Amino acid sequence: MKPVKIGVLGLGTVGGGTVNVLKRNAKEISRRAGREIVVTCASARDLTRKRSCDTQDIRLSTDPYEIINDSEIDIVLELIGGTSLAKELVLQAIANGKHVVTANKALIALHGNEIFSAASKANVIVAYEAAVAGGIPIIKAIREGLSGNHINWLAGIINGTGNFILTEMRDKGRDFNDVLKEAQALGYAESDPTFDVEGIDAGHKLMILASIAFGIPLQFENVYTEGITKITRADVEYANELGYRIKHLGIARKTKAGIELRVHPTLIPERRLLANVDGVMNAVLVNADAVGPTLYYGAGAGAEATASAVIADVVDVARALTLNSINKVPHLAFQEDSIADLHILTHEQIETAYYLRLTVEDKPGTLAQITQILAQQNISIEAILQKEPLPDQTLVQIIMLTQKTIEKEMDDAISTIKNLSSVTGQVTRIRLETLG
Ligand code: HSE
């Protein structure tokens, strides 16, 4: 059978890793795909740059349109990132009848609905396993492996850079910016690292996971995102003392009232497997009605880990090229006419527990005032920790864990507490999930 011909857009970390793995594992991959898979051409912005991959047999160009307009190419790998040029190229490749494999989570989260609709009309496949959690085959697991289940919720550590930073801060007491620089040097961080530390990257990935878990359209604008920049070493230590770890989680939950879509730092009990996912590793815990909880763990970023997911998609497309299109797996796991427009909750409507840290005057009645405000909002306290004041200081740190409440109630309580004369500065609030 004729080899499947690949054109690669972008020879950066993921592009380079993909070319290398395709070459190194060529025999094994073609045994799985049933055909040989050959990279014939690739585009890169700067052809003079030293590459991590061997490009000897690959036709190189600085013009990506040369690749997508090449009539010989069966599958285009979009590995340039970003959403403007990448979107144009992907839509044009689809219009040219090419199948597309992409690692671009922002592109899918923001423009996936339009891209999949164009792909369906053109009868081509757009595959995006590498867009979420790097090398973990989580898209395939949810879309195909769990298709007999009703998915209740999922929670994941889906940004390697953020997890690497939180882990290094906790274990080695390292400085935030110093760890971020290392993540950039290792090729984990986004070109705009605020995407990592402000939760945007995790938000993109969560949206994709929620879409295929619940059969809803992609709608990144409805994802609540909060990053890790405000987490201090003190919070990490206090959480530890209370038996929790702070992790940056993406959570999607189907409730009677609607769907929760949220990304934020979260306290989780230290005995949970998810609490022990460290460094650049990612993990996604999926709770489904028939199978119960399942956990998917692996490298969430990096050249060859992400290449592993890109190539799995290439193999899927190569297999599908010999099938009738009726057998194709739907892009968002559910058939196109079954995508449901379920109500998405605002972050004020979500229900979760909280860790609160306050700096207060060490005098009688302070704690009573605070607990009264919480009681007025119907918020129940789970635990309280008061740190001894430093010598010559009249201010103390109070840490509280609350039971679950609706976020609006907590917002109202915090704004009242902040106005108390005995409370100084900001009230730190981190959401807490027991993931039971
Ligand atoms: N910047 C991303 C991360 C890369 O750190 O997880 C993989 O999507």
Short mmCIF file of N, CA, C and O in Angstrom, two decimals, residues 11 82 95 104 126 132 147 157 185 201 292 350 371 393 435:
data_model
loop_
_atom_site.label_atom_id
_atom_site.label_comp_id
_atom_site.label_asym_id
_atom_site.label_seq_id
_atom_site.Cartn_x
_atom_site.Cartn_y
_atom_site.Cartn_z
N LEU A 11 8.75 23.32 13.18
CA LEU A 11 9.77 22.34 13.62
C LEU A 11 10.38 22.75 14.96
O LEU A 11 11.57 22.64 15.17
N GLY A 82 -0.41 29.12 18.53
CA GLY A 82 -1.08 30.40 18.25
C GLY A 82 -2.42 30.15 17.59
O GLY A 82 -2.78 29.01 17.28
N ALA A 95 -9.94 22.75 3.52
CA ALA A 95 -10.56 23.08 2.22
C ALA A 95 -9.83 22.36 1.09
O ALA A 95 -10.44 22.01 0.07
N ASN A 104 -2.59 21.92 19.14
CA ASN A 104 -2.87 23.30 19.51
C ASN A 104 -4.18 23.43 20.32
O ASN A 104 -5.27 23.53 19.76
N VAL A 126 -9.96 15.94 11.79
CA VAL A 126 -9.07 16.83 12.54
C VAL A 126 -8.86 16.16 13.90
O VAL A 126 -9.81 15.98 14.65
N VAL A 132 -4.24 18.06 24.74
CA VAL A 132 -4.55 17.99 26.18
C VAL A 132 -3.63 16.98 26.88
O VAL A 132 -3.55 15.82 26.48
N SER A 147 -16.97 5.43 26.52
CA SER A 147 -18.21 5.83 25.83
C SER A 147 -19.45 5.08 26.33
O SER A 147 -20.56 5.44 25.97
N ILE A 157 -4.76 17.82 36.70
CA ILE A 157 -3.58 18.69 36.69
C ILE A 157 -3.16 18.70 35.23
O ILE A 157 -2.61 17.71 34.74
N ALA A 185 13.14 26.96 29.60
CA ALA A 185 14.34 26.38 28.98
C ALA A 185 14.11 24.92 28.60
O ALA A 185 14.64 24.44 27.60
N ASP A 201 -3.96 28.27 29.71
CA ASP A 201 -3.63 27.01 29.03
C ASP A 201 -4.46 25.86 29.62
O ASP A 201 -5.06 25.07 28.87
N GLY A 292 -16.72 4.01 37.57
CA GLY A 292 -16.26 4.68 38.80
C GLY A 292 -15.11 5.61 38.48
O GLY A 292 -15.00 6.10 37.37
N ILE A 350 -20.96 28.07 41.44
CA ILE A 350 -20.36 26.76 41.70
C ILE A 350 -20.38 26.45 43.19
O ILE A 350 -20.45 27.37 44.02
N THR A 371 -16.49 34.32 62.43
CA THR A 371 -17.33 33.13 62.33
C THR A 371 -18.81 33.51 62.22
O THR A 371 -19.58 32.83 61.56
N GLN A 393 4.69 41.27 67.82
CA GLN A 393 3.66 41.53 66.81
C GLN A 393 2.28 41.34 67.44
O GLN A 393 2.11 40.49 68.32
N LEU A 435 -12.49 15.44 46.41
CA LEU A 435 -12.41 14.50 45.28
C LEU A 435 -12.83 13.07 45.68
O LEU A 435 -12.31 12.10 45.15
#
